[in-house]
PDB file of C-alpha atoms in Angstrom:
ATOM      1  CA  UNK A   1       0.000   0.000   0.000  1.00 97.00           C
ATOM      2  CA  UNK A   2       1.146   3.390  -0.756  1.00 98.00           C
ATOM      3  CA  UNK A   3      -1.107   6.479  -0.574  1.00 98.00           C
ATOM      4  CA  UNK A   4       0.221  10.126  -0.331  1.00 98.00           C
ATOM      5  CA  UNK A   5      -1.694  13.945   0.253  1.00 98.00           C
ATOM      6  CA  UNK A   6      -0.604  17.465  -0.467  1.00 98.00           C
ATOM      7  CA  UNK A   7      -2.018  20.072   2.034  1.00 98.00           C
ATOM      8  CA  UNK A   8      -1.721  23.507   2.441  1.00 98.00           C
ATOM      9  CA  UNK A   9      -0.021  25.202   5.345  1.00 97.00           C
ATOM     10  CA  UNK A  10      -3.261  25.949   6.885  1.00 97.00           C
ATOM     11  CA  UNK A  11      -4.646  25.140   9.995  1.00 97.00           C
ATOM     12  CA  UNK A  12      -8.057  23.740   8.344  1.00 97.00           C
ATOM     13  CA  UNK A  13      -6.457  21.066   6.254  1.00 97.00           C
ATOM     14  CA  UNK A  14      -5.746  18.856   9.560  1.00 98.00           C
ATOM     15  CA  UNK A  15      -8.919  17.208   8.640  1.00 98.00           C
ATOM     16  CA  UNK A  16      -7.642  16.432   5.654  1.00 98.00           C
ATOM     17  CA  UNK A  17      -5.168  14.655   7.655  1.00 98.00           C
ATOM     18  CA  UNK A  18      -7.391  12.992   9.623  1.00 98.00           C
ATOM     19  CA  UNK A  19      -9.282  11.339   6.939  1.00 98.00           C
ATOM     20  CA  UNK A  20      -5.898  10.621   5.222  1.00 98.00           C
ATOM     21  CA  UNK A  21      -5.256   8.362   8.126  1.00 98.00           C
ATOM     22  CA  UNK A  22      -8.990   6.871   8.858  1.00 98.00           C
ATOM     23  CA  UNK A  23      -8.620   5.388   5.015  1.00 98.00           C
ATOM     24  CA  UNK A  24      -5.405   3.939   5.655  1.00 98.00           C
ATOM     25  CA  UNK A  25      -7.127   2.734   8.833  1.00 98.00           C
ATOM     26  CA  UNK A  26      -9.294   0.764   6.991  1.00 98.00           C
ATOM     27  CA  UNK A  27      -7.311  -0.210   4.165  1.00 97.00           C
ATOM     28  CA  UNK A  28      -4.796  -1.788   6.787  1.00 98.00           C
ATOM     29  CA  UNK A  29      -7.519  -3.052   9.121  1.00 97.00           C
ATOM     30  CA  UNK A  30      -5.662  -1.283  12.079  1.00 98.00           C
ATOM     31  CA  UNK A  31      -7.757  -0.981  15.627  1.00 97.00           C
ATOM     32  CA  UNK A  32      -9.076   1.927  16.725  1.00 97.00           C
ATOM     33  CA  UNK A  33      -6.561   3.250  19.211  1.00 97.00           C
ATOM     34  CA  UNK A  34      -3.828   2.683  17.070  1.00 98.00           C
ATOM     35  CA  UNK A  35      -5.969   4.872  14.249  1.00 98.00           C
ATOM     36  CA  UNK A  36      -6.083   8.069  17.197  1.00 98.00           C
ATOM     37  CA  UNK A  37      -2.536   7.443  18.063  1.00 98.00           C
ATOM     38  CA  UNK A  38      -1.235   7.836  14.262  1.00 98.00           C
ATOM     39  CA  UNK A  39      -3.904  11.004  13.897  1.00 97.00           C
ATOM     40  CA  UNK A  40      -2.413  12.146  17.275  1.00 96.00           C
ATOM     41  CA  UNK A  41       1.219  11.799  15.954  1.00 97.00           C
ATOM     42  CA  UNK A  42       0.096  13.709  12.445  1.00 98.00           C
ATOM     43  CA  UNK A  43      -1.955  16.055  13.723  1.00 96.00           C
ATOM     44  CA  UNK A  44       1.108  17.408  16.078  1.00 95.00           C
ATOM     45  CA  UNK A  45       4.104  17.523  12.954  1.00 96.00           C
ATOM     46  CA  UNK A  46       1.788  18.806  10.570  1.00 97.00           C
ATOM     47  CA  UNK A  47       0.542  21.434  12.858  1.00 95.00           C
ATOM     48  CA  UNK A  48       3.933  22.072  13.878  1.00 93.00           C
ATOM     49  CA  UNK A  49       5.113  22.690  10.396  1.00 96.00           C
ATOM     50  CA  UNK A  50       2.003  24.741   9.634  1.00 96.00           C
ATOM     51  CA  UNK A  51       2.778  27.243  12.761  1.00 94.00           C
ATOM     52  CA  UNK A  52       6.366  27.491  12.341  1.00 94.00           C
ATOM     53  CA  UNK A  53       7.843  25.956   9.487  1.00 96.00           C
ATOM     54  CA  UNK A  54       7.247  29.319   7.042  1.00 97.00           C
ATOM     55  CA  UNK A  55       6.874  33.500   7.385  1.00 96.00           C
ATOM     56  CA  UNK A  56       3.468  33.875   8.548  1.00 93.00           C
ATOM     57  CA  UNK A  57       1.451  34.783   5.015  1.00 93.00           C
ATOM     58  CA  UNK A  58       3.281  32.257   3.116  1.00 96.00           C
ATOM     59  CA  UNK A  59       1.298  29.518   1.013  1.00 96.00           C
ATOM     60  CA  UNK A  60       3.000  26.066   1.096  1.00 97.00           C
ATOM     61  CA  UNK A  61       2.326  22.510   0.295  1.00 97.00           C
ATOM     62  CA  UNK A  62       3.153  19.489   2.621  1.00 98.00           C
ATOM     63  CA  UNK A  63       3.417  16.795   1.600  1.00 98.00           C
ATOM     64  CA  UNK A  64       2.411  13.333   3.376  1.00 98.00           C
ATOM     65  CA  UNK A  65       2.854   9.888   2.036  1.00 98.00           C
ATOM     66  CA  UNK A  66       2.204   6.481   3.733  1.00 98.00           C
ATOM     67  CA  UNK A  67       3.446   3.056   2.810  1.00 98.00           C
ATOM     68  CA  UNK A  68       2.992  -0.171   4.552  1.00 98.00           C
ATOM     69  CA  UNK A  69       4.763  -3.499   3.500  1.00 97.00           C
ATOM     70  CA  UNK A  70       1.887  -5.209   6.049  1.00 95.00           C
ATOM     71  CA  UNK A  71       4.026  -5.020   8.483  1.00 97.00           C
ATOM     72  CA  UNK A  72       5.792  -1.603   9.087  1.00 98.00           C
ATOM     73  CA  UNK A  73       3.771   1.958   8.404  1.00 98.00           C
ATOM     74  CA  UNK A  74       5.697   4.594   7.157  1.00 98.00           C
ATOM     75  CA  UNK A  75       4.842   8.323   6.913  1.00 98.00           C
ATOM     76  CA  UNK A  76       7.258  10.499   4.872  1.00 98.00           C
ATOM     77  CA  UNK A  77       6.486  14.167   6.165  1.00 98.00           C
ATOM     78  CA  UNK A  78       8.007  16.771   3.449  1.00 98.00           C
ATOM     79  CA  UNK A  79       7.570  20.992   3.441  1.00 98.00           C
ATOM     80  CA  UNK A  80      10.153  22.780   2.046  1.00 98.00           C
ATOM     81  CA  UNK A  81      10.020  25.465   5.448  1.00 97.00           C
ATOM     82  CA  UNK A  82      12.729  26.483   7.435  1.00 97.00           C
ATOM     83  CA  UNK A  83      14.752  23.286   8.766  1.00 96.00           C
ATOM     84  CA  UNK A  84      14.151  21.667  11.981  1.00 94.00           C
ATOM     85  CA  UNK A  85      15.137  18.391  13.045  1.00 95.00           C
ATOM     86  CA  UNK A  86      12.684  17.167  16.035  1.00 92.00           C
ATOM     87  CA  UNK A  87      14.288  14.057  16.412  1.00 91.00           C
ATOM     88  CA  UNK A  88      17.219  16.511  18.071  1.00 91.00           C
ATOM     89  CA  UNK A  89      14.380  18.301  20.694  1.00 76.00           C
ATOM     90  CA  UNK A  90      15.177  17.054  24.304  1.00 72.00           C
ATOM     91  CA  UNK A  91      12.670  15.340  25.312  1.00 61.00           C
ATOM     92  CA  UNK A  92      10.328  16.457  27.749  1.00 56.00           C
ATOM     93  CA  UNK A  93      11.006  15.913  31.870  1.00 55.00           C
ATOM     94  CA  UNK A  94       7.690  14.506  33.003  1.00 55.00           C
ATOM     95  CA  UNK A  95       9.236  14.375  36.450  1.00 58.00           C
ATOM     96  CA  UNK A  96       8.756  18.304  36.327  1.00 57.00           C
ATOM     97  CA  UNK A  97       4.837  19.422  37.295  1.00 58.00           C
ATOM     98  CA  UNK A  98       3.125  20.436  34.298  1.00 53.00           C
ATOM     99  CA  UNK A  99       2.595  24.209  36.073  1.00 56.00           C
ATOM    100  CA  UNK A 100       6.743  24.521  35.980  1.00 59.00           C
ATOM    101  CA  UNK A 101       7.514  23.143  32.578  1.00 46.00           C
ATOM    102  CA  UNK A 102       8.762  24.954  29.472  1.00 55.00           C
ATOM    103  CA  UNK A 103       5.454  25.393  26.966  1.00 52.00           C
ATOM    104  CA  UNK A 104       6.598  23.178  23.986  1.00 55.00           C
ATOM    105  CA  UNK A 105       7.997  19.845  23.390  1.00 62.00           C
ATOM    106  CA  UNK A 106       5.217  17.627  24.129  1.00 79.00           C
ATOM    107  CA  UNK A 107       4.046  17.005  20.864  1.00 83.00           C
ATOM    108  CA  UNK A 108       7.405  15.724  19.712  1.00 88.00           C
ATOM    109  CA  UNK A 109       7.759  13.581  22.963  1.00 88.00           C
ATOM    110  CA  UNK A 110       4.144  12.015  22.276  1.00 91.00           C
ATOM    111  CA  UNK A 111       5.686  11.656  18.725  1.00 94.00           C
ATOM    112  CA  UNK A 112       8.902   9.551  19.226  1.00 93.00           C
ATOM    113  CA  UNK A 113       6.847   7.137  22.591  1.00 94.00           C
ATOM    114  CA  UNK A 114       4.226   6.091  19.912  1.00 97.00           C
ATOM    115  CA  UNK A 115       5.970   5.573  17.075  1.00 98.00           C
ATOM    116  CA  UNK A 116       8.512   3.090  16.671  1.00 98.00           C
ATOM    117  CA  UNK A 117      11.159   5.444  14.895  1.00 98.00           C
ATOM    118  CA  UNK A 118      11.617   8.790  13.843  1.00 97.00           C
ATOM    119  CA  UNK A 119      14.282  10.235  11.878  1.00 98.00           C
ATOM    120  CA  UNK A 120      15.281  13.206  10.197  1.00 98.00           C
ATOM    121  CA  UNK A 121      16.706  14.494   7.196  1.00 98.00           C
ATOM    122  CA  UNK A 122      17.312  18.106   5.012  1.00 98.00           C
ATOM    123  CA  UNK A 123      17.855  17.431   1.480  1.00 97.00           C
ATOM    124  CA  UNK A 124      17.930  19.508  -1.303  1.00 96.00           C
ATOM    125  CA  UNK A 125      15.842  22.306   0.780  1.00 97.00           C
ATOM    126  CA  UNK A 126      13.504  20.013   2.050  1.00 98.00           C
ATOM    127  CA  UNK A 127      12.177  18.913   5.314  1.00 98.00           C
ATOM    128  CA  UNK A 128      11.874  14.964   5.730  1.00 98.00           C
ATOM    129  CA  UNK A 129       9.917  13.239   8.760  1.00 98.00           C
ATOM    130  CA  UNK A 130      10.044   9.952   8.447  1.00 98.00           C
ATOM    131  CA  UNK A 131       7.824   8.218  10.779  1.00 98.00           C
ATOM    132  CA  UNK A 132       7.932   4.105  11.616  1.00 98.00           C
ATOM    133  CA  UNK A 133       5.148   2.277  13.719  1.00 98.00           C
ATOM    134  CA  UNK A 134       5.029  -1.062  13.754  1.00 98.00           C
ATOM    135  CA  UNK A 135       1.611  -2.434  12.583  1.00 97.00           C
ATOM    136  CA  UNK A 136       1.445  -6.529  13.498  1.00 91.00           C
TER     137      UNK A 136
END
């Protein structure tokens, strides 16, 4: 299987997303909670590329393709914003009380505890997630 989506950089499209990843869902046969997790994980890199990846007023495309082999799922995040590399984002010290942590960083620690990899890479002015969760 192999099914990809171009969105805009626009808050609205995360439904878009959403139904991106109830198809694949279905396609794949994958429970429920597994379904919310992936949206969960999706939801927080597009959104973060969508509030910070380009100059506030700029129109971009994102790009989002999955592929399974029936074992593995793979998402391929691309944008061609500023470069970031979550994977290098300390994670978050849930030791700390919520109240006294720093705002941030959640997302990208929900990120790497449900899936089962996540690297990084900038080529050729690009952005690439790439996202691994194992699926049997």
């Amino acid at each position: 299987m192999r099914k990809e989506i171009c969105i805009k950089n626009q808050v609205e499209e995360l439904d878009h997303v959403a139904q991106f990843i109830e198809e694949i869902g279905e396609e794949l046969s994958l429970d429920m909670e597994l379904q919310m997790n992936l949206n969960l994980v999706l939801e927080e890199m597009v959104s973060n590329i969508i509030f910070y990846a380009y100059p506030e007023g700029t129109e971009a495309c994102i790009e989002l393709t999955a592929e399974s082999d029936g074992k593995e799922l793979t998402f391929v995040l691309s944008d061609q914003g500023q470069a970031f590399d979550p994977t290098l984002k300390e994670d978050t010290d849930m030791d700390v009380n919520p109240a006294e942590r720093d705002l941030g960083g959640m997302g990208i620690y929900i990120v790497k505890n449900i899936m089962n990899k996540v690297t990084y890479q900038r080529l050729e002015g690009k952005n690439l997630l790439t996202m691994k969760k194992d699926i049997v």
